[in-house]
Amino acid sequence: MSKHTSFLRFLVLSSVLLSSVSYGSAGITSSFVRSEWPSIDIPLDNEVFAIPKGYNAPEQVHITQGDYDGKAVIISWVTPKESGPNKLQYGTSEKQYNFSAEGTTTNYTFYNYKSGYIHHCLVDGLEIGTGDSAREFWFQTPPKIDPDASYTFGIIGDMGQTYNSLSTLEHYMQSGGQTLLFVGDLSYADRYENNDVGIRWDSWGRFIERSAAYQPWIWTVGNHEIEYMPKMGEVRPFRNYLTRYVTPFAASKSTSPLWYSIRRASAHIIVLSSYSPFVTYTLQWRWLKEELTKVDREKTPWLIVLMHSPLYNSNVKHFMEGESMRAAFESWFVQYKVDLIFAGHVHAYERSYRFSNIHYNVSSGDRYPIFDKSAPVYITVGDGGNQEGLAVSFRDPQPDYAAFREASYGHSTLELKNRTHALYHWNRNDDGKKVPTDSVVFLNQYWASNLQRRRKLKKTNRRIATYL
Amino acid sequence: MSKHTSFLRFLVLSSVLLSSVSYGSAGITSSFVRSEWPSIDIPLDNEVFAIPKGYNAPEQVHITQGDYDGKAVIISWVTPKESGPNKLQYGTSEKQYNFSAEGTTTNYTFYNYKSGYIHHCLVDGLEIGTGDSAREFWFQTPPKIDPDASYTFGIIGDMGQTYNSLSTLEHYMQSGGQTLLFVGDLSYADRYENNDVGIRWDSWGRFIERSAAYQPWIWTVGNHEIEYMPKMGEVRPFRNYLTRYVTPFAASKSTSPLWYSIRRASAHIIVLSSYSPFVTYTLQWRWLKEELTKVDREKTPWLIVLMHSPLYNSNVKHFMEGESMRAAFESWFVQYKVDLIFAGHVHAYERSYRFSNIHYNVSSGDRYPIFDKSAPVYITVGDGGNQEGLAVSFRDPQPDYAAFREASYGHSTLELKNRTHALYHWNRNDDGKKVPTDSVVFLNQYWASNLQRRRKLKKTNRRIATYL
C-alpha cells in the first residue's frame, strides 16, 4: 500500500468572522481531575517497542519535511546489524517502485552503547528496504503552497515513552493530523544511565514509527536532548538527537539543524532552539531576523513558531524560564503578527490571550504584559506523557494573560481551514479516551484584520472602496 | 631583563569603613566635553604595528593566566615565516634561562589570508624564542592566593586599533595595573573584508604586545569576535579569536574557552560569554551554577564577573540588550554577593549603584530595579577607543540605577587593598592625558558586611560577642 497523491485543496472561505480570542473574559483553570496512567516508562519487552521481524530489518522509520516548501522528505531508518544497502525504493502506486534513492549512513557510540546504522535519505516518494526484510510505508504529499490550502497539524511535546505517552500518540493518530509539530523533549532517554541511554533512544524510535513513518514530524530541540553526561565521558550537547533526527535547515539558509523553517500548505513554520545562542548578533538571531522578512502572508497566511521553553507560562514549574528569549524576540513576534507560538517544557496545558510585554523596560513603561491584538497566542503543550509526571501547580491568582490551563496529558490539533480561519483543539487524555477540551477558532492575524479593514473601508467610503 | 619574583604582599587592613556606594545621592551624567582623537584605525605602516626585526622573529607576544590559581601562564606568539623551534626558554634571573618548554603550533586560513604560525605554551616562567631572532620578555608572578593580597587590575573593553585605542593603552601602561581584565571586542578586524581581516588581527597582536607580553590579559569574548562572514565563506563563529587567544578553561572545569574562571591574588574572577547559550540547562548555566558554589570568600574575598554585554546600561545604544542574561543570572549574582561586574559593548563609561531587578515578574512584584545592598555594582567600560566612535546619547531622565556616566574614552583600574577595601578609578583620556575621573572606594560585599555585623553584634551584645 503505497500512495503518492497530491492532497485535495479545500477552498473554504468563510463569510462569517468568528470572534474567538477576545480579551476580557476571565481566564479558566480547569477543575478537571484526571485519572492518570502510571508515569513510568513502558518496559522494553512491551510490544510497542517490538523489533520488526527479519534479519537486519529496517526499524525506527520516521520522516520529516526535506525542503523549504514540502516537495521533498527526509526518510530516516535504522538497520540494527549491518549497514546493508543504503537504498530506498519508491513509487507512486502500489507494487510499482520504479524509483530509488541513496542516502547517508552513520553510526556512533554513546558511552559503550553502539548504535545501529542510521540512514537518512532525501526523496519525494518512498518504500524502504530491499530483500527479505523489506518493509513498506506510505505517505501523502502535502498540497502545494497555497494561502487557502486546508491542512491539519498536530502538536505534541515532552512525550517520553510511558503508558501516558502511548495514550497521547494513539489519540493523535485518531485526530486526522497530517503533519506533527513536535515541540521538544523526545525520548527522555537521558533519565537513564550508560548504555541504556542509547537503548531508550532506539526504543523510542520504534515507538513513534507507527505515526512518524507515515507523516512528517517536524522537530524542535528540548533540554532533554542536551545530554551533557560527563560521568560517562559524553559532553558534546545534542549528540544522540542530532545523529538521529535531521532537519532541512540548509533549505531555509540556517547554519544549524537546531533552528530552521519550512513552509507547508498554507503555513510558514519557524522552529527555534531555546538552548542555542539567540541574543543580538548571534547566528540564530541573525537568521530569525532575516527569515521573518521572507514570510509572505499572501502565500502562507499562517505564521507559526515552535520552541521548547515557553515565553508565557503561569505554571509554578519553569515560571519565567523563557524570559531570556522573550526579551530577545517578543517585539519581532508582535511586529510580524505571528499567529501562534507552540512550546512544551511545562508538563501541563496552557493557552494565553493575545498579550505582549514589549513596552516594559527597566526605567519606565508598562508594568505588566498587556492585551495586544498584534501579539501571538502562546500555547504550551508539554503534556505528552513522559515519566517525570505532571506540573500540577498553577500560579494563583491566575495572571491576566492566561486564558486556559489544565494539568492533564494530551495533544493539540490545528486545522487550517483557509486564509482567515483555523479550528484548534486541545485533546485531553481522559481515562484513555480522547476528549477535545479547549476548542477555539483562530482568526488569521494578517488576513482577518485585512478583511476587517476592507469591510470598514467599504462601509465608510463605499465609492472609493469599490476596487477592493 | 627577565624577572621571576614573587610579589610582595601588603596586609593593609583598614580600620575605617568608608561608605561609598550609598544609594540616595542623585546620579551624575558628566558634562565633560571631550576632544576626540580621530576615530580611524591607525594605518598598518605606523610604527605601533612594526614587525620586529630578524628573520622569522616572534611577534604578537601575549600572556594570560594558565591555571586556576595563577601559578602558570600561557604564553602565545606568532612566527610569521615558518613554524621554527616551538620552544620557549625561561629562567628566573637575567641571562640564565635554564628551563625550556614546548608548546602547540597551529596556523589557519581565513578567506585567502594565511596566518603565521601561532604558538601557545604553558609555563611558569619565560623567555621567548631562540637563535638570531630571539626576543626577551619578562613578567612578575602574582602573589599567592590570599584574602589580603594587594593587587591592581586594569579593565579595558572594545579597544580596536585607532589613535584613541593607542591613547587608552598608553594610559593603562602608566596606571600600575598588574593584570588586565579585557571585556571583549578586541581588534575590530571584522570591520574589514577578505584578507584584511586576518591582517588586522595580526596588527592588533603587535599593537598590544607592549603590555600583553609582560602581564596577563584575561580574555572575554565580544560580538566583534563572532565574525560570521558568509560572503567570504567564513561561517564558524569565533574562529580568529579562538585560534589566537586561549584561556585556561579546563582548569575551572569549563567545557568551553568562552567561559571560565581564574583566581588571582585576592580575587575570584568569573568570565562569561554573552554570545553562547546561557539559559537554564545549558552548559554555561550548569558551569556557572557549580562554579559559584566553589567561590571561597575566606580565600578570595573579591568576586568579580566579566562579560561583554552589560546587564545594566542607560545609554540609548544597546539599551536592554543584556536583558536575556540578566533574566538568567541576576538572582545568582545577588545571592552570591558579587562585588563588581565589568562589561563593555557600549562605547561610553557607566557605573551603577547596587541595584537589582530580581523581584520583577510578569504577573506581580516590583515594577523597576530597586536598591539592593546585596547586588553587584555594574560598570561598563566599552570606551577603549575603537573605530566605531562613542555612544554619546544617554537615556533621559537618568534611571535611578545609574550612578555615573560619561561618553569619553578611557580605562578603569581596581586596586584591591585588602579583604575589605578596594580603590577604583575610571581614567578618562583627556586630550591625550590620563585623568582619574570617577573614583570610588568599594567595600567588599562579603567581608565588609561581616565586619559591620560583628560591630553591631558587639554593640548590642558585648558579652556574647567577645569570642568573635
mmCIF file of C-alpha atoms in Angstrom, chain B residues 62 74-77 86 102-106 118-122 242-246:
data_model
loop_
_atom_site.group_PDB
_atom_site.id
_atom_site.type_symbol
_atom_site.label_atom_id
_atom_site.label_comp_id
_atom_site.label_asym_id
_atom_site.label_seq_id
_atom_site.Cartn_x
_atom_site.Cartn_y
_atom_site.Cartn_z
ATOM 1 C CA HIS B 62 50.860 37.921 24.789
ATOM 2 C CA ILE B 74 50.020 30.541 28.812
ATOM 3 C CA ILE B 75 52.475 32.350 26.548
ATOM 4 C CA SER B 76 51.419 32.889 22.959
ATOM 5 C CA TRP B 77 53.352 34.232 19.986
ATOM 6 C CA ASN B 86 58.290 25.617 19.018
ATOM 7 C CA GLU B 102 57.383 23.085 24.282
ATOM 8 C CA GLY B 103 54.014 24.353 23.098
ATOM 9 C CA THR B 104 51.471 23.723 20.398
ATOM 10 C CA THR B 105 51.627 25.296 16.953
ATOM 11 C CA THR B 106 48.757 25.929 14.619
ATOM 12 C CA ILE B 118 50.561 30.565 16.202
ATOM 13 C CA HIS B 119 52.257 29.117 19.262
ATOM 14 C CA HIS B 120 50.686 28.536 22.690
ATOM 15 C CA CYS B 121 52.860 27.303 25.503
ATOM 16 C CA LEU B 122 52.008 26.604 29.145
ATOM 17 C CA LEU B 242 39.734 31.099 19.443
ATOM 18 C CA THR B 243 42.827 30.312 17.415
ATOM 19 C CA ARG B 244 44.789 33.278 18.702
ATOM 20 C CA TYR B 245 43.622 33.881 22.264
ATOM 21 C CA VAL B 246 43.435 30.866 24.523
#
